[in-house]
Tab-separated table of C-alpha atoms in Angstrom:
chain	number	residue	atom	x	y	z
A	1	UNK	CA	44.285	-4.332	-13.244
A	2	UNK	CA	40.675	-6.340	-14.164
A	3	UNK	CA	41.399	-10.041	-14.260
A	4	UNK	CA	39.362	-12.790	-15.661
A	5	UNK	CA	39.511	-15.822	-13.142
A	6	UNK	CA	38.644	-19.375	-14.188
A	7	UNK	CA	38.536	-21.923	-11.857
A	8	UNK	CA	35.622	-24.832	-11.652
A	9	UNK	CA	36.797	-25.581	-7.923
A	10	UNK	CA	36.177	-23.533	-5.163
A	11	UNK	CA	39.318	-23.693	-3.187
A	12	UNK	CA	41.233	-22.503	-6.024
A	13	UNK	CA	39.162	-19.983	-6.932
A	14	UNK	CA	39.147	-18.705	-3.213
A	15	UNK	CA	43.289	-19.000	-3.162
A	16	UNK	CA	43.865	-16.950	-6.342
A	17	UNK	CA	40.752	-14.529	-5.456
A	18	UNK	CA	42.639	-13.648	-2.109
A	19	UNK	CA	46.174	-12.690	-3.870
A	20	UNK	CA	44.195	-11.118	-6.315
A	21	UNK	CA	42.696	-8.873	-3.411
A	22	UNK	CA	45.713	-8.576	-1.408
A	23	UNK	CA	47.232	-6.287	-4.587
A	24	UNK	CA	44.008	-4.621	-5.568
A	25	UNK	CA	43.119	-6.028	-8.691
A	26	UNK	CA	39.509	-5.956	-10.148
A	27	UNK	CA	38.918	-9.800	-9.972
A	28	UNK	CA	35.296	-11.610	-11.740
A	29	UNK	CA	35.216	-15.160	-11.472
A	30	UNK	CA	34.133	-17.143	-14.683
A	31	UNK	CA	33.413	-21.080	-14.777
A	32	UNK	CA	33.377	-22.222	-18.442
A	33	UNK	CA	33.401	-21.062	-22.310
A	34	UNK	CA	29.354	-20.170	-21.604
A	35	UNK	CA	30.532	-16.928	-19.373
A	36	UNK	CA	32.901	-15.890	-21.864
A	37	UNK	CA	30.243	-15.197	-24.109
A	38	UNK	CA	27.685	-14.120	-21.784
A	39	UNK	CA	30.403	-11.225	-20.977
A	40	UNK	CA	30.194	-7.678	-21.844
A	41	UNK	CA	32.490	-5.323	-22.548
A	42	UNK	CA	35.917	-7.860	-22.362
A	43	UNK	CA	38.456	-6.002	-23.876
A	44	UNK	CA	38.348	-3.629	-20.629
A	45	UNK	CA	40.140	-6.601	-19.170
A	46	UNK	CA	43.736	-6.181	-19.221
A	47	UNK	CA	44.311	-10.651	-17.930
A	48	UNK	CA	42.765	-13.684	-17.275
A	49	UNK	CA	43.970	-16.238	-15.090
A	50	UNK	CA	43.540	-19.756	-15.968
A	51	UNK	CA	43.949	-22.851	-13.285
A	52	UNK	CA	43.885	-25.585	-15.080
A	53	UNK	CA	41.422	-28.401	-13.440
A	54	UNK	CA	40.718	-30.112	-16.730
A	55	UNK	CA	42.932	-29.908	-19.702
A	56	UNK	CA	40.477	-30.315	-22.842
A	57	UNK	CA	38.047	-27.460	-20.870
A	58	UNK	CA	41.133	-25.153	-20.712
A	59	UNK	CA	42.137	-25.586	-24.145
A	60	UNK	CA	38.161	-24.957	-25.352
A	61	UNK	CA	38.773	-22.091	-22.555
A	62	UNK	CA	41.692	-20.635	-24.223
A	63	UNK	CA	40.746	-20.574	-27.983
A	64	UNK	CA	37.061	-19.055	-26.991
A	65	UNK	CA	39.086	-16.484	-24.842
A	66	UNK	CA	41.305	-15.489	-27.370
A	67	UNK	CA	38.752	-15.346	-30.387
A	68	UNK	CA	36.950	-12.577	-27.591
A	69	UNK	CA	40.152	-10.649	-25.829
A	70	UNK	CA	43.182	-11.019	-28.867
A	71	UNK	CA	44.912	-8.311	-26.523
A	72	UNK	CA	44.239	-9.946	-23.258
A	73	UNK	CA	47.257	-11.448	-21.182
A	74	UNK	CA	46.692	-15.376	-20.398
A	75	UNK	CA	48.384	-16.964	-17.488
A	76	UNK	CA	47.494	-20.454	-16.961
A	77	UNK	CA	48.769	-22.297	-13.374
A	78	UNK	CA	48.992	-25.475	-14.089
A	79	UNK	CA	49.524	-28.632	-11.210
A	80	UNK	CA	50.347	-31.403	-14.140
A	81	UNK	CA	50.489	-30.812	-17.482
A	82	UNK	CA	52.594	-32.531	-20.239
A	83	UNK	CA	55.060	-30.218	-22.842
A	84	UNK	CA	53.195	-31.644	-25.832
A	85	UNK	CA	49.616	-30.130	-24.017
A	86	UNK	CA	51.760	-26.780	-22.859
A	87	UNK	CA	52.515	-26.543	-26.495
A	88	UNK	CA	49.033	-26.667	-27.155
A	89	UNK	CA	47.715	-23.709	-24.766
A	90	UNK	CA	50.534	-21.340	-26.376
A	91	UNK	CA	49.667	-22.310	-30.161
A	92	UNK	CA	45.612	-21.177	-29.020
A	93	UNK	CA	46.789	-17.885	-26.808
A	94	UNK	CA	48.487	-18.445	-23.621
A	95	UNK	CA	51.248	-16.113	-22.592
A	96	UNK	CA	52.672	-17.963	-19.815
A	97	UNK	CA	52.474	-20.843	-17.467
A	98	UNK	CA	52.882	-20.816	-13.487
A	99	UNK	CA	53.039	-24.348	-11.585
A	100	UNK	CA	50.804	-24.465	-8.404
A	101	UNK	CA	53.585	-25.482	-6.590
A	102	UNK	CA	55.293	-22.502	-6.407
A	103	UNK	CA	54.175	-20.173	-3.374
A	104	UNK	CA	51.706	-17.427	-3.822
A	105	UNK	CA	54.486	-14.951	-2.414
A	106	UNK	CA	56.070	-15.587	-5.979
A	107	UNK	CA	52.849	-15.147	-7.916
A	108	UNK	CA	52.295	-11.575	-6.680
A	109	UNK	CA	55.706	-10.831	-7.974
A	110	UNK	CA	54.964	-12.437	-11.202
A	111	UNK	CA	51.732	-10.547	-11.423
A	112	UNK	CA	53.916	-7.447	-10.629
A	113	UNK	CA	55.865	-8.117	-13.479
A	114	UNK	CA	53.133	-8.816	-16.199
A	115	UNK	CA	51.440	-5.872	-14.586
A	116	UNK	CA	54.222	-4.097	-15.388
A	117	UNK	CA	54.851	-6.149	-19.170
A	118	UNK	CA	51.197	-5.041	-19.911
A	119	UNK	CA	51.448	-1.041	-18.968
A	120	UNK	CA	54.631	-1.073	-21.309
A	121	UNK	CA	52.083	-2.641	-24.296
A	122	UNK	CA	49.521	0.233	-23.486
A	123	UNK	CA	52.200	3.257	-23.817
A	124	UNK	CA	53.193	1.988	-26.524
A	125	UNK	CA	49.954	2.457	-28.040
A	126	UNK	CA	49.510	5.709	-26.782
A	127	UNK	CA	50.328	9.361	-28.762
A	128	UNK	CA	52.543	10.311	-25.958
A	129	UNK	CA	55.298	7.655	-27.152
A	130	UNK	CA	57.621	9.159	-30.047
A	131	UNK	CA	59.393	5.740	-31.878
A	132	UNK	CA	62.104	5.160	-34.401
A	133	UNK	CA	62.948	1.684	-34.576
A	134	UNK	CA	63.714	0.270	-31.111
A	135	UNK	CA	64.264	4.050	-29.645
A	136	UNK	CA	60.821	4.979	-27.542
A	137	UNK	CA	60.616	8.458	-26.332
A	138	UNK	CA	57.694	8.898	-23.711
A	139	UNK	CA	56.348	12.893	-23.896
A	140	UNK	CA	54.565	12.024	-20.480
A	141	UNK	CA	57.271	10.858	-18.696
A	142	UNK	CA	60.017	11.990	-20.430
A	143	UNK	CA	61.511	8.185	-20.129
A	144	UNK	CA	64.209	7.310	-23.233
A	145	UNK	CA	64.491	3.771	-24.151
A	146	UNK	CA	66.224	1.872	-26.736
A	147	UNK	CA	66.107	-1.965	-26.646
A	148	UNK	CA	64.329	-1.174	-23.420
A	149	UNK	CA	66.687	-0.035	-21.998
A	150	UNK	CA	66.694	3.382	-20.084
A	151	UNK	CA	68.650	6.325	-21.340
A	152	UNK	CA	69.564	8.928	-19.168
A	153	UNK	CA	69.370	12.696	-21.288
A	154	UNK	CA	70.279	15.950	-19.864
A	155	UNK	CA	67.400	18.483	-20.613
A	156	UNK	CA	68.700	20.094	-23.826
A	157	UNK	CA	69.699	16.609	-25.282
A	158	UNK	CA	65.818	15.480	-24.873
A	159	UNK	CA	64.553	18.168	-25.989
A	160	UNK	CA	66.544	17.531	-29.304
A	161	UNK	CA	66.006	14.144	-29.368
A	162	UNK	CA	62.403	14.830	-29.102
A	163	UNK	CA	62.708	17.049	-32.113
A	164	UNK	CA	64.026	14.293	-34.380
A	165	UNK	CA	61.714	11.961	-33.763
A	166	UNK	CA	58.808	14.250	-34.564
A	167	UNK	CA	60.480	15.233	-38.413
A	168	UNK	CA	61.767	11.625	-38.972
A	169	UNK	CA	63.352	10.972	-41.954
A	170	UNK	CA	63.281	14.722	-42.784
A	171	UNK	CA	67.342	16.285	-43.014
A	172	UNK	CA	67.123	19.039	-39.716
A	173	UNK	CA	69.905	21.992	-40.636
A	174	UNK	CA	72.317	23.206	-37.683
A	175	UNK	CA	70.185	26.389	-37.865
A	176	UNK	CA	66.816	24.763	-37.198
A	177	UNK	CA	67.758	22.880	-34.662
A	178	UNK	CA	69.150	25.728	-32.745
A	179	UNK	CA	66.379	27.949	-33.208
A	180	UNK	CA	64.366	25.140	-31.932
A	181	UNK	CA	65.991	24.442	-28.854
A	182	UNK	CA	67.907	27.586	-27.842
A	183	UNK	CA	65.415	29.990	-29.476
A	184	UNK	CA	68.113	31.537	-31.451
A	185	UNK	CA	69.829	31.539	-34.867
A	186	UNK	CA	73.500	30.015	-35.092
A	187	UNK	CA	76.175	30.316	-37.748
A	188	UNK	CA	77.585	27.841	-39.362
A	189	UNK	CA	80.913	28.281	-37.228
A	190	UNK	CA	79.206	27.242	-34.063
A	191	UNK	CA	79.835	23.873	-32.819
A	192	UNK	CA	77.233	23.856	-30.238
A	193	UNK	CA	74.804	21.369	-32.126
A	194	UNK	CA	77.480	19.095	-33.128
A	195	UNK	CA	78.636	19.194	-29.139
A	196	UNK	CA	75.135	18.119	-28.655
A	197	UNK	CA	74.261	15.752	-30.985
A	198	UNK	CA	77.673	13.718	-30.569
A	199	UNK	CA	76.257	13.101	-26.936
A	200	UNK	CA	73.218	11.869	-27.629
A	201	UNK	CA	74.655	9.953	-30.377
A	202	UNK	CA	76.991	8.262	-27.731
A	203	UNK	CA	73.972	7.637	-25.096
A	204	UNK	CA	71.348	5.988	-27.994
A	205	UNK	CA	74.008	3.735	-29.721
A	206	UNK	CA	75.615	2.617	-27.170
A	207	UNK	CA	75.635	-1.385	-27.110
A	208	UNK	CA	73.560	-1.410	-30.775
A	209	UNK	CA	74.649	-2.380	-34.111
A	210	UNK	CA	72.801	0.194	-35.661
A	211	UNK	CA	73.492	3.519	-35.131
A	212	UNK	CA	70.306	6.348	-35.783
A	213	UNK	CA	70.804	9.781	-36.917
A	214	UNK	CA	73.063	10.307	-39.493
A	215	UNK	CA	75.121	13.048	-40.663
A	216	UNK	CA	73.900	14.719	-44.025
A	217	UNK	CA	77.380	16.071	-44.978
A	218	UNK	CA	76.724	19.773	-46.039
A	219	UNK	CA	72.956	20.096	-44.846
A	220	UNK	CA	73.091	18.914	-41.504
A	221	UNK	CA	71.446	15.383	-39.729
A	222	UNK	CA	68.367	12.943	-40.532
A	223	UNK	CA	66.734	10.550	-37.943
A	224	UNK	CA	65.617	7.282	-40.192
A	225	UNK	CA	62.910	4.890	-40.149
Protein backbone atom coordinates (compact mmCIF):
# COMPACT_ATOMS: atom_id res chain seq x y z
CA UNK A 1 0.00 0.00 0.00
CA UNK A 2 1.16 4.05 -0.40
CA UNK A 3 0.29 5.83 2.81
CA UNK A 4 0.07 9.46 3.49
CA UNK A 5 1.72 10.13 7.01
CA UNK A 6 1.02 13.30 9.00
CA UNK A 7 2.71 13.94 11.95
CA UNK A 8 4.29 17.59 13.04
CA UNK A 9 6.54 15.69 15.72
CA UNK A 10 9.33 13.73 14.97
CA UNK A 11 9.08 10.86 17.33
CA UNK A 12 5.80 10.03 16.05
CA UNK A 13 6.52 10.29 12.75
CA UNK A 14 9.66 7.99 13.29
CA UNK A 15 7.26 5.32 15.39
CA UNK A 16 4.56 5.02 12.69
CA UNK A 17 7.33 5.31 9.76
CA UNK A 18 9.02 2.10 11.30
CA UNK A 19 5.63 -0.15 11.38
CA UNK A 20 4.97 1.27 8.23
CA UNK A 21 8.41 -0.27 7.00
CA UNK A 22 8.30 -3.34 8.95
CA UNK A 23 5.08 -4.43 6.48
CA UNK A 24 6.33 -2.83 3.32
CA UNK A 25 4.18 -0.08 2.73
CA UNK A 26 5.12 2.94 0.46
CA UNK A 27 5.22 5.59 3.31
CA UNK A 28 5.72 9.88 2.39
CA UNK A 29 5.63 11.96 5.28
CA UNK A 30 3.47 15.23 5.02
CA UNK A 31 3.42 18.13 7.78
CA UNK A 32 0.37 20.37 7.13
CA UNK A 33 -2.65 21.27 4.61
CA UNK A 34 0.37 23.19 2.39
CA UNK A 35 1.80 19.51 1.28
CA UNK A 36 -1.48 18.31 0.48
CA UNK A 37 -1.68 20.63 -2.20
CA UNK A 38 1.79 20.75 -3.21
CA UNK A 39 1.15 16.82 -3.96
CA UNK A 40 0.93 15.19 -7.22
CA UNK A 41 -0.74 12.50 -8.36
CA UNK A 42 -2.84 11.62 -4.75
CA UNK A 43 -5.36 9.40 -5.72
CA UNK A 44 -2.44 6.69 -6.29
CA UNK A 45 -2.60 6.66 -2.53
CA UNK A 46 -4.69 3.98 -1.28
CA UNK A 47 -4.43 5.74 3.05
CA UNK A 48 -3.30 8.35 5.04
CA UNK A 49 -2.49 8.16 8.51
CA UNK A 50 -3.30 10.94 10.74
CA UNK A 51 -1.68 11.41 14.49
CA UNK A 52 -3.36 13.85 15.88
CA UNK A 53 -0.89 16.54 17.70
CA UNK A 54 -3.30 19.42 17.36
CA UNK A 55 -6.97 19.03 16.94
CA UNK A 56 -8.12 22.25 14.86
CA UNK A 57 -4.83 21.36 12.34
CA UNK A 58 -6.27 17.81 11.95
CA UNK A 59 -9.66 18.81 11.31
CA UNK A 60 -8.26 21.64 8.53
CA UNK A 61 -6.08 18.33 7.71
CA UNK A 62 -8.98 16.16 7.16
CA UNK A 63 -11.45 18.34 5.11
CA UNK A 64 -8.36 19.52 2.69
CA UNK A 65 -7.54 15.69 2.45
CA UNK A 66 -10.78 14.64 1.59
CA UNK A 67 -11.71 17.54 -0.92
CA UNK A 68 -8.13 15.94 -2.74
CA UNK A 69 -8.38 11.86 -2.11
CA UNK A 70 -12.63 11.29 -1.74
CA UNK A 71 -11.48 7.50 -2.13
CA UNK A 72 -8.61 7.59 0.23
CA UNK A 73 -8.84 5.57 3.63
CA UNK A 74 -8.27 8.00 6.82
CA UNK A 75 -7.07 6.59 10.05
CA UNK A 76 -6.47 9.08 12.64
CA UNK A 77 -4.50 7.83 16.16
CA UNK A 78 -5.53 9.89 18.48
CA UNK A 79 -3.83 10.24 22.42
CA UNK A 80 -6.94 12.57 23.75
CA UNK A 81 -9.67 13.51 21.95
CA UNK A 82 -13.29 14.26 23.09
CA UNK A 83 -16.59 12.27 21.27
CA UNK A 84 -18.06 15.64 20.32
CA UNK A 85 -14.36 16.41 18.29
CA UNK A 86 -14.34 12.45 17.07
CA UNK A 87 -17.69 13.31 15.70
CA UNK A 88 -16.21 16.03 13.97
CA UNK A 89 -13.22 14.14 12.04
CA UNK A 90 -15.93 11.47 10.75
CA UNK A 91 -18.57 14.22 9.55
CA UNK A 92 -15.18 15.82 7.32
CA UNK A 93 -13.75 12.11 6.17
CA UNK A 94 -12.23 9.97 8.70
CA UNK A 95 -12.77 6.26 8.51
CA UNK A 96 -11.54 5.25 11.77
CA UNK A 97 -9.82 6.14 14.95
CA UNK A 98 -6.84 4.19 16.77
CA UNK A 99 -5.75 5.42 20.44
CA UNK A 100 -1.89 5.69 20.87
CA UNK A 101 -2.15 3.65 23.67
CA UNK A 102 -2.70 0.61 22.15
CA UNK A 103 0.63 -1.29 21.07
CA UNK A 104 1.98 -1.08 17.61
CA UNK A 105 1.75 -5.05 17.48
CA UNK A 106 -2.11 -4.26 17.20
CA UNK A 107 -1.76 -1.53 14.60
CA UNK A 108 -0.08 -3.82 12.05
CA UNK A 109 -3.04 -6.05 12.43
CA UNK A 110 -5.37 -3.23 12.02
CA UNK A 111 -3.48 -2.08 9.00
CA UNK A 112 -3.80 -5.77 7.85
CA UNK A 113 -7.31 -5.50 8.05
CA UNK A 114 -7.98 -2.09 6.25
CA UNK A 115 -5.40 -3.38 3.84
CA UNK A 116 -7.49 -6.01 3.34
CA UNK A 117 -11.11 -3.63 3.66
CA UNK A 118 -9.47 -1.50 0.85
CA UNK A 119 -8.46 -4.48 -1.81
CA UNK A 120 -12.21 -5.65 -1.35
CA UNK A 121 -13.29 -1.73 -2.49
CA UNK A 122 -10.86 -2.05 -5.57
CA UNK A 123 -12.39 -5.56 -6.91
CA UNK A 124 -15.27 -4.34 -6.60
CA UNK A 125 -14.57 -1.79 -9.04
CA UNK A 126 -12.97 -3.97 -11.29
CA UNK A 127 -14.68 -5.91 -14.64
CA UNK A 128 -13.61 -9.15 -13.24
CA UNK A 129 -16.44 -8.93 -10.41
CA UNK A 130 -19.98 -10.21 -11.78
CA UNK A 131 -22.83 -8.60 -9.05
CA UNK A 132 -26.50 -9.04 -8.44
CA UNK A 133 -27.48 -7.45 -5.38
CA UNK A 134 -25.27 -8.56 -2.47
CA UNK A 135 -24.03 -11.82 -4.61
CA UNK A 136 -20.24 -10.91 -5.99
CA UNK A 137 -18.79 -13.38 -8.33
CA UNK A 138 -14.93 -12.74 -8.89
CA UNK A 139 -13.90 -14.16 -12.72
CA UNK A 140 -10.19 -13.84 -11.40
CA UNK A 141 -10.45 -15.72 -8.53
CA UNK A 142 -13.33 -17.55 -8.93
CA UNK A 143 -14.34 -16.40 -5.12
CA UNK A 144 -18.50 -16.42 -4.53
CA UNK A 145 -19.76 -14.10 -1.98
CA UNK A 146 -23.04 -13.05 -0.79
CA UNK A 147 -23.28 -10.70 2.23
CA UNK A 148 -19.56 -11.31 2.16
CA UNK A 149 -19.67 -14.19 2.91
CA UNK A 150 -17.79 -17.05 1.01
CA UNK A 151 -19.65 -19.64 -0.98
CA UNK A 152 -18.17 -22.73 -1.72
CA UNK A 153 -19.40 -23.99 -5.68
CA UNK A 154 -18.45 -27.16 -7.26
CA UNK A 155 -17.13 -26.42 -10.86
CA UNK A 156 -20.32 -26.94 -12.90
CA UNK A 157 -22.42 -24.91 -10.30
CA UNK A 158 -19.94 -21.76 -10.97
CA UNK A 159 -19.84 -22.05 -14.12
CA UNK A 160 -23.74 -21.64 -14.12
CA UNK A 161 -23.82 -19.21 -11.71
CA UNK A 162 -21.44 -17.28 -13.74
CA UNK A 163 -23.82 -17.57 -16.62
CA UNK A 164 -26.69 -15.86 -14.80
CA UNK A 165 -25.08 -13.14 -13.73
CA UNK A 166 -23.81 -12.21 -17.17
CA UNK A 167 -27.79 -12.34 -18.81
CA UNK A 168 -29.35 -10.80 -15.62
CA UNK A 169 -32.75 -10.25 -15.64
CA UNK A 170 -33.00 -12.12 -18.99
CA UNK A 171 -35.39 -15.73 -18.52
CA UNK A 172 -32.33 -18.61 -19.41
CA UNK A 173 -34.40 -21.90 -20.90
CA UNK A 174 -33.30 -25.50 -19.55
CA UNK A 175 -31.89 -25.90 -23.09
CA UNK A 176 -29.55 -22.90 -23.03
CA UNK A 177 -28.24 -23.46 -20.06
CA UNK A 178 -27.22 -26.92 -20.89
CA UNK A 179 -25.76 -26.18 -24.08
CA UNK A 180 -23.84 -23.65 -22.21
CA UNK A 181 -22.37 -25.62 -19.65
CA UNK A 182 -22.35 -29.24 -20.86
CA UNK A 183 -21.98 -28.31 -24.56
CA UNK A 184 -24.99 -30.26 -25.41
CA UNK A 185 -28.75 -30.01 -26.08
CA UNK A 186 -31.22 -31.49 -23.33
CA UNK A 187 -34.89 -32.39 -23.49
CA UNK A 188 -37.26 -31.18 -21.58
CA UNK A 189 -37.43 -34.60 -19.55
CA UNK A 190 -33.98 -34.13 -18.16
CA UNK A 191 -33.68 -33.05 -14.70
CA UNK A 192 -30.08 -32.34 -14.76
CA UNK A 193 -30.44 -28.40 -14.66
CA UNK A 194 -33.03 -28.44 -12.09
CA UNK A 195 -30.48 -30.94 -9.99
CA UNK A 196 -28.16 -28.11 -10.49
CA UNK A 197 -29.76 -25.12 -9.98
CA UNK A 198 -31.62 -26.39 -6.68
CA UNK A 199 -27.92 -26.57 -5.30
CA UNK A 200 -26.83 -23.47 -5.97
CA UNK A 201 -30.08 -22.15 -4.96
CA UNK A 202 -29.47 -23.82 -1.47
CA UNK A 203 -25.65 -22.49 -1.22
CA UNK A 204 -26.63 -18.50 -2.30
CA UNK A 205 -29.79 -18.23 -0.05
CA UNK A 206 -28.78 -19.71 2.62
CA UNK A 207 -29.14 -17.34 5.82
CA UNK A 208 -30.89 -14.39 3.38
CA UNK A 209 -34.32 -13.15 3.24
CA UNK A 210 -34.24 -12.80 -0.27
CA UNK A 211 -33.88 -15.50 -2.37
CA UNK A 212 -32.27 -14.76 -6.30
CA UNK A 213 -33.13 -16.70 -9.28
CA UNK A 214 -36.48 -17.48 -9.76
CA UNK A 215 -38.34 -20.05 -11.51
CA UNK A 216 -40.18 -18.82 -14.78
CA UNK A 217 -42.84 -21.61 -14.70
CA UNK A 218 -42.95 -22.95 -18.37
CA UNK A 219 -39.76 -21.08 -19.80
CA UNK A 220 -37.26 -21.85 -17.41
CA UNK A 221 -35.22 -19.34 -14.60
CA UNK A 222 -34.32 -15.44 -14.38
CA UNK A 223 -31.52 -13.97 -12.12
CA UNK A 224 -33.01 -10.30 -10.98
CA UNK A 225 -31.64 -7.03 -10.27
Amino acid sequence: MKILLFSKQDSMKTKYKNILSELNYFINNIEDELDIEMLKNIDNYDMAIIYIDDILDFLDLVEKLRIRAKKMYILAIYKDINVDLKIDGYYLGVDDYYPAKKSVFELSYKLKAIERIINRYSQANNENILECRDLKLNIENREVLRNNKLIDLTNKEYKILEFFLKNKNRILTRSMIAEKIWDVSFTFNSNLVDVYITGIRKKINKDNPVKLIETVRGAGYILRE
